[in-house]
Amino acid sequence: MAFDENGKIWFNGEFVNWKEANIHVLSHVVHYGSSVFEGIRCYNTKNGPAIFRLQEHVERLFDSGKIYRMEIPYTVDEICDAIIETVKVNNLKDCYIRPVVFRGYKELGVYPLNCPLDTVIAAWEWGKYLGEEALENGVDLGVSTWRRMAPNTLPNMAKAGANYMNSQLAKMESVLNGFDEAIMMDYSGSVSEGSGENIFLIKDDVLYTPHSALSILSGITRDSVIKLAEEEGLKVKDEAIPREMLYLADEIFLTGTAAEITPVRSIDKITIGTGKRGLITEKLQKKFFNIIEGSEKDKYGWLTFVE
Ligand code: PPE
């Protein structure tokens, strides 16, 4: 992934040059991780660039802010418009969009409410999250020794910068151990999620995914896949999944804005199913990519066109 540093970044309501979108080193966020953010994709569909589930992402940004008592000084509509403008101004077609709201520069100390809130939107081209081949051949996962945050520690439903310290521990461990990605259990030992993805498994034609009280981020891709699977007549169960059920699955895949729908071919060096992308995974990928390419009708209204 590389940035094009000639672009413009939306910074508190105005576009600034990429290299001038800077903050002070004594900003609250630098010291205490006080930020909430989103990751959104724009796809170059047959009918022009369109942002996938823009409204839902921006609503989740505001929800994350609410949990942390951040009063974002814009409306959901204003942020949606600013995101569209950011894509346009930068002449992007296929891109990843990163809005972030953080506590800025005024004073330090844990108590955050005297610091200003800054709101930033950046966008850049970001290809396949887990490598070009991953969508077809699948990735290798390792179960992390790090657990997802327990209830009453850090709220998993908020997409907050600080949560990604936990993700980084798991991701570094898995990559250094030779895996592509980590899968984390929740505090009680049942399956939770990846460092930046939700997880689904398929056993005997039923789709299983951990429910929202199992320390997951309620993924928007997860929600999209559940809708597409139900449309295909598949049974979807969101429930607690024991770790060993992963090893016995017929198919497994990860979902996320960055990861899209990525098949998993092994976990802890145990082959999942045939060790190749499964048929149901492939079918769901096709449905998903047909919508974002614009070749299938967008019946859920998931696409917001940039023009
Ligand atoms: N869980 C976590 C922990 C997570 O970070 C993501 C997204 C998801 C689940 C899936 O959510 P959704 O994108 O709404 O389907 N991770 C974002 C950040 C990745 C990054 O490396 O940064 C993303 O995919 O944009």
Coordinates of C-alpha atoms and ligand atoms in Angstrom, one line a residue:
M1 CA 0.0 0.0 0.0
A2 CA 1.4 3.4 -1.0
F3 CA 0.0 6.9 -0.6
D4 CA -0.2 9.4 -3.4
E5 CA 1.0 12.4 -1.5
N6 CA -0.3 14.9 -4.1
G7 CA -3.9 14.4 -2.9
K8 CA -6.1 16.6 -0.7
I9 CA -7.4 15.7 2.8
W10 CA -10.6 17.0 4.3
F11 CA -9.5 18.6 7.6
N12 CA -12.2 20.1 9.9
G13 CA -14.3 21.2 7.0
E14 CA -11.6 22.3 4.5
F15 CA -9.4 20.6 2.0
V16 CA -5.7 20.9 2.7
N17 CA -2.7 19.6 0.9
W18 CA -1.8 16.0 1.8
K19 CA 1.6 16.9 3.3
E20 CA 0.1 19.8 5.3
A21 CA -2.6 17.6 7.0
N22 CA -0.6 17.5 10.3
I23 CA -1.3 17.6 14.0
H24 CA 0.8 18.6 17.1
V25 CA 2.8 15.9 18.8
L26 CA 1.1 16.8 22.1
S27 CA -2.4 16.1 20.7
H28 CA -4.4 13.9 23.1
V29 CA -4.9 11.1 20.5
V30 CA -1.1 10.6 20.2
H31 CA -0.7 9.9 23.9
Y32 CA -4.0 8.1 24.8
G33 CA -5.3 6.6 21.5
S34 CA -8.4 8.8 21.7
S35 CA -9.9 8.3 18.2
V36 CA -12.8 6.7 16.4
F37 CA -12.6 6.0 12.7
E38 CA -14.2 4.2 9.7
G39 CA -12.9 2.3 6.7
I40 CA -15.1 2.5 3.6
R41 CA -14.6 1.4 0.1
C42 CA -15.5 3.1 -3.2
Y43 CA -15.8 0.9 -6.2
N44 CA -15.5 1.8 -9.9
T45 CA -18.8 0.2 -10.9
K46 CA -20.0 -0.1 -14.5
N47 CA -22.0 3.1 -13.8
G48 CA -19.2 5.1 -12.3
P49 CA -17.6 5.3 -8.9
A50 CA -19.9 4.3 -6.0
I51 CA -19.3 4.2 -2.2
F52 CA -20.4 0.9 -0.5
R53 CA -22.9 1.4 2.4
L54 CA -21.8 5.0 3.0
Q55 CA -24.7 5.8 5.4
E56 CA -24.1 2.8 7.6
H57 CA -20.4 3.5 7.9
V58 CA -21.0 7.1 8.9
E59 CA -23.7 6.1 11.4
R60 CA -21.3 3.7 12.9
L61 CA -18.7 6.5 13.2
F62 CA -21.2 8.5 15.1
D63 CA -22.1 5.5 17.3
S64 CA -18.4 5.0 18.1
G65 CA -18.2 8.6 19.0
K66 CA -21.2 8.4 21.2
I67 CA -19.7 5.6 23.3
Y68 CA -16.7 7.8 24.0
R69 CA -18.7 11.0 24.6
M70 CA -17.3 12.6 21.5
E71 CA -19.8 15.2 20.1
I72 CA -18.9 15.3 16.4
P73 CA -19.7 18.8 15.3
Y74 CA -21.2 17.7 12.0
T75 CA -24.3 15.8 10.9
V76 CA -24.2 12.4 9.4
D77 CA -25.3 13.9 6.1
E78 CA -22.5 16.5 6.2
I79 CA -19.9 13.8 6.7
C80 CA -21.4 11.7 3.9
D81 CA -21.2 14.7 1.6
A82 CA -17.6 15.5 2.7
I83 CA -16.7 11.9 2.0
I84 CA -18.1 12.1 -1.5
E85 CA -16.3 15.4 -2.1
T86 CA -13.0 13.8 -0.9
V87 CA -13.3 11.1 -3.5
K88 CA -14.2 13.6 -6.2
V89 CA -11.5 16.2 -5.4
N90 CA -8.9 13.5 -5.5
N91 CA -10.2 12.1 -8.8
L92 CA -10.4 8.6 -7.3
K93 CA -12.4 5.7 -8.7
D94 CA -11.5 2.5 -6.8
C95 CA -10.4 3.6 -3.3
Y96 CA -10.4 3.2 0.4
I97 CA -11.8 6.1 2.5
R98 CA -10.7 6.7 6.1
P99 CA -12.7 9.2 8.2
V100 CA -11.2 9.7 11.7
V101 CA -12.3 11.8 14.6
F102 CA -9.8 12.4 17.4
R103 CA -9.1 14.4 20.5
G104 CA -6.7 17.1 19.5
Y105 CA -4.2 19.6 21.0
K106 CA -4.9 21.7 24.1
E107 CA -3.8 19.9 27.2
L108 CA -2.7 16.4 28.4
G109 CA -3.9 14.2 31.2
V110 CA -6.3 11.3 30.8
Y111 CA -9.5 13.4 31.2
P112 CA -10.3 14.2 27.6
L113 CA -13.2 16.6 27.6
N114 CA -11.3 19.8 27.5
C115 CA -9.5 18.9 24.2
P116 CA -10.9 19.9 20.9
L117 CA -12.2 17.2 18.5
D118 CA -10.7 17.1 15.0
T119 CA -12.4 15.4 12.0
V120 CA -10.4 14.3 9.1
I121 CA -11.3 12.4 5.9
A122 CA -8.6 10.9 3.6
A123 CA -8.9 8.5 0.6
W124 CA -6.3 6.5 -1.4
E125 CA -6.0 3.5 -3.6
W126 CA -5.8 0.3 -1.6
G127 CA -5.7 -3.0 -3.4
K128 CA -6.3 -6.4 -1.9
Y129 CA -5.8 -6.3 1.9
L130 CA -4.4 -9.8 2.4
G131 CA -2.6 -10.0 -1.0
E132 CA -3.7 -10.3 -4.6
E133 CA -4.1 -14.1 -4.5
A134 CA -5.9 -14.3 -1.2
L135 CA -9.4 -13.9 -2.7
E136 CA -9.0 -16.9 -4.8
N137 CA -6.5 -19.2 -3.0
G138 CA -7.3 -18.3 0.6
V139 CA -5.2 -17.4 3.6
D140 CA -3.6 -19.2 6.5
L141 CA -4.7 -18.2 10.0
G142 CA -3.2 -18.8 13.4
V143 CA -5.3 -18.7 16.6
S144 CA -3.7 -15.9 18.6
T145 CA -2.6 -16.2 22.3
W146 CA -4.1 -12.7 22.6
R147 CA -7.8 -12.5 23.3
R148 CA -10.2 -9.9 22.0
M149 CA -11.1 -7.3 24.7
A150 CA -13.3 -8.6 27.5
P151 CA -16.6 -6.9 28.3
N152 CA -16.1 -3.9 30.5
T153 CA -12.5 -3.3 29.3
L154 CA -12.7 -1.6 25.9
P155 CA -16.0 -1.6 24.0
N156 CA -15.7 -3.7 20.9
M157 CA -18.7 -2.1 19.3
A158 CA -16.8 1.2 19.0
K159 CA -14.4 1.3 16.1
A160 CA -11.8 3.1 18.2
G161 CA -8.1 3.6 17.5
A162 CA -7.1 2.1 20.8
N163 CA -8.8 -1.2 20.0
Y164 CA -6.2 -1.7 17.3
M165 CA -3.4 -2.0 19.9
N166 CA -5.0 -5.4 20.7
S167 CA -5.3 -6.1 16.9
Q168 CA -1.6 -5.2 16.4
L169 CA -0.5 -7.7 19.1
A170 CA -2.4 -10.5 17.4
K171 CA -1.4 -9.5 13.9
M172 CA 2.3 -9.2 14.7
E173 CA 2.3 -12.6 16.5
S174 CA 0.6 -14.3 13.6
V175 CA 2.7 -12.8 10.9
L176 CA 6.0 -13.5 12.8
N177 CA 4.8 -17.1 13.2
G178 CA 4.3 -17.4 9.5
F179 CA 0.5 -16.9 9.2
D180 CA -1.3 -14.4 7.1
E181 CA -3.7 -13.3 9.8
A182 CA -4.7 -13.9 13.4
I183 CA -8.0 -15.2 14.7
M184 CA -8.8 -14.2 18.2
M185 CA -11.0 -15.9 20.8
D186 CA -13.1 -13.8 23.2
Y187 CA -12.3 -13.7 27.0
S188 CA -14.2 -16.9 27.6
G189 CA -12.4 -18.8 24.8
S190 CA -15.0 -18.8 22.1
V191 CA -14.3 -17.6 18.6
S192 CA -14.4 -13.8 18.2
E193 CA -12.8 -12.2 15.1
G194 CA -9.6 -11.4 13.2
S195 CA -7.4 -8.4 13.7
G196 CA -9.4 -6.5 11.1
E197 CA -12.1 -8.9 9.9
N198 CA -15.2 -10.9 11.0
I199 CA -15.2 -14.6 10.6
F200 CA -17.8 -17.0 9.1
L201 CA -17.7 -20.8 9.0
I202 CA -19.8 -23.2 7.0
K203 CA -20.7 -26.7 8.3
D204 CA -23.2 -28.9 6.5
D205 CA -24.6 -25.9 4.5
V206 CA -25.2 -23.8 7.5
L207 CA -23.4 -20.5 8.0
Y208 CA -22.1 -19.7 11.5
T209 CA -20.7 -16.4 12.8
P210 CA -20.1 -15.2 16.3
H211 CA -22.9 -12.9 17.7
S212 CA -22.4 -9.3 18.7
A213 CA -21.8 -10.0 22.4
L214 CA -18.7 -12.1 21.6
S215 CA -16.3 -9.1 21.5
I216 CA -16.7 -8.4 17.7
L217 CA -17.0 -5.2 15.7
S218 CA -20.5 -5.5 14.1
G219 CA -19.1 -5.5 10.6
I220 CA -21.0 -4.0 7.7
T221 CA -19.6 -6.5 5.3
R222 CA -20.7 -9.2 7.8
D223 CA -24.2 -7.8 7.7
S224 CA -24.1 -7.7 3.9
V225 CA -22.9 -11.3 3.7
I226 CA -25.7 -12.4 6.0
K227 CA -28.3 -10.8 3.7
L228 CA -26.8 -12.3 0.6
A229 CA -26.6 -15.8 2.2
E230 CA -30.2 -15.6 3.3
E231 CA -31.2 -14.6 -0.2
E232 CA -29.4 -17.8 -1.4
G233 CA -31.6 -19.8 1.0
L234 CA -28.8 -20.6 3.4
K235 CA -29.4 -20.8 7.1
V236 CA -27.4 -18.3 9.1
K237 CA -26.7 -18.7 12.8
D238 CA -25.0 -16.1 14.9
E239 CA -24.0 -17.8 18.0
A240 CA -21.1 -18.8 20.2
I241 CA -18.6 -21.0 18.3
P242 CA -16.1 -23.2 20.1
R243 CA -12.5 -23.0 18.8
E244 CA -12.4 -26.6 17.6
M245 CA -15.4 -26.1 15.4
L246 CA -13.1 -24.0 13.2
Y247 CA -10.9 -27.0 12.5
L248 CA -14.0 -29.1 11.6
A249 CA -15.6 -26.6 9.2
D250 CA -16.2 -27.3 5.6
E251 CA -15.4 -23.7 4.6
I252 CA -14.2 -20.6 6.4
F253 CA -14.0 -17.0 5.2
L254 CA -13.2 -13.6 6.6
T255 CA -15.2 -10.4 5.9
G256 CA -14.3 -6.8 6.1
T257 CA -14.2 -3.6 4.1
A258 CA -10.5 -4.0 3.5
A259 CA -10.5 -7.8 3.3
E260 CA -13.9 -8.0 1.4
I261 CA -14.7 -11.8 1.4
T262 CA -11.4 -13.7 1.9
P263 CA -11.4 -17.5 2.0
V264 CA -9.4 -19.3 4.7
R265 CA -7.5 -22.4 3.7
S266 CA -5.9 -23.4 7.1
I267 CA -6.0 -22.6 10.8
D268 CA -3.1 -23.5 13.0
K269 CA -1.8 -25.5 10.0
I270 CA -4.9 -27.7 10.0
T271 CA -6.4 -27.8 6.5
I272 CA -10.0 -26.4 6.3
G273 CA -12.2 -28.5 4.1
T274 CA -10.4 -29.3 0.9
G275 CA -7.8 -26.5 1.5
K276 CA -9.2 -24.5 -1.4
R277 CA -11.9 -21.8 -1.7
G278 CA -15.2 -23.6 -0.9
L279 CA -18.2 -23.5 -3.3
I280 CA -20.5 -21.5 -0.9
T281 CA -17.7 -19.0 -0.3
E282 CA -17.2 -18.6 -4.0
K283 CA -21.0 -18.2 -4.5
L284 CA -21.2 -15.4 -1.9
Q285 CA -18.1 -13.7 -3.3
K286 CA -19.7 -13.7 -6.7
K287 CA -22.9 -12.2 -5.5
F288 CA -20.9 -9.5 -3.5
F289 CA -18.6 -8.6 -6.4
N290 CA -21.5 -8.5 -8.9
I291 CA -23.2 -5.9 -6.8
I292 CA -20.0 -3.8 -6.4
E293 CA -19.1 -4.1 -10.0
G294 CA -22.6 -2.9 -10.9
S295 CA -23.4 -6.1 -12.9
E296 CA -26.2 -7.1 -10.5
K297 CA -29.1 -4.9 -9.4
D298 CA -28.3 -3.0 -6.2
K299 CA -31.6 -4.0 -4.6
Y300 CA -30.6 -3.1 -1.1
G301 CA -29.5 0.4 -2.1
W302 CA -25.9 -0.2 -0.9
L303 CA -24.2 2.0 -3.5
T304 CA -23.9 5.8 -3.3
F305 CA -22.8 7.2 -6.6
V306 CA -20.1 9.8 -6.4
E307 CA -21.3 11.8 -9.5
Ligands
PPE1 N1 -13.5 -6.5 12.9 C1 -12.5 -5.6 13.1 C2 -11.6 -5.7 14.3 C3 -12.2 -4.7 12.0 O1 -11.2 -3.9 12.1 C4 -13.1 -4.7 10.9 C5 -12.8 -3.8 9.8 C6 -14.1 -5.7 10.8 C7 -14.3 -6.5 11.9 C8 -15.1 -5.7 9.6 O2 -15.9 -4.6 9.6 P1 -16.5 -4.0 8.3 O3 -15.4 -3.3 7.6 O4 -17.6 -3.0 8.7 O5 -17.1 -5.1 7.5 N2 -11.5 -3.4 9.6 C9 -11.1 -2.2 8.9 C10 -9.7 -1.7 9.2 C11 -8.6 -2.5 8.6 C12 -7.3 -1.9 8.7 O6 -6.2 -2.6 8.6 O7 -7.2 -0.7 9.0 C13 -11.5 -2.3 7.4 O8 -11.6 -3.4 6.9 O9 -11.6 -1.2 6.8

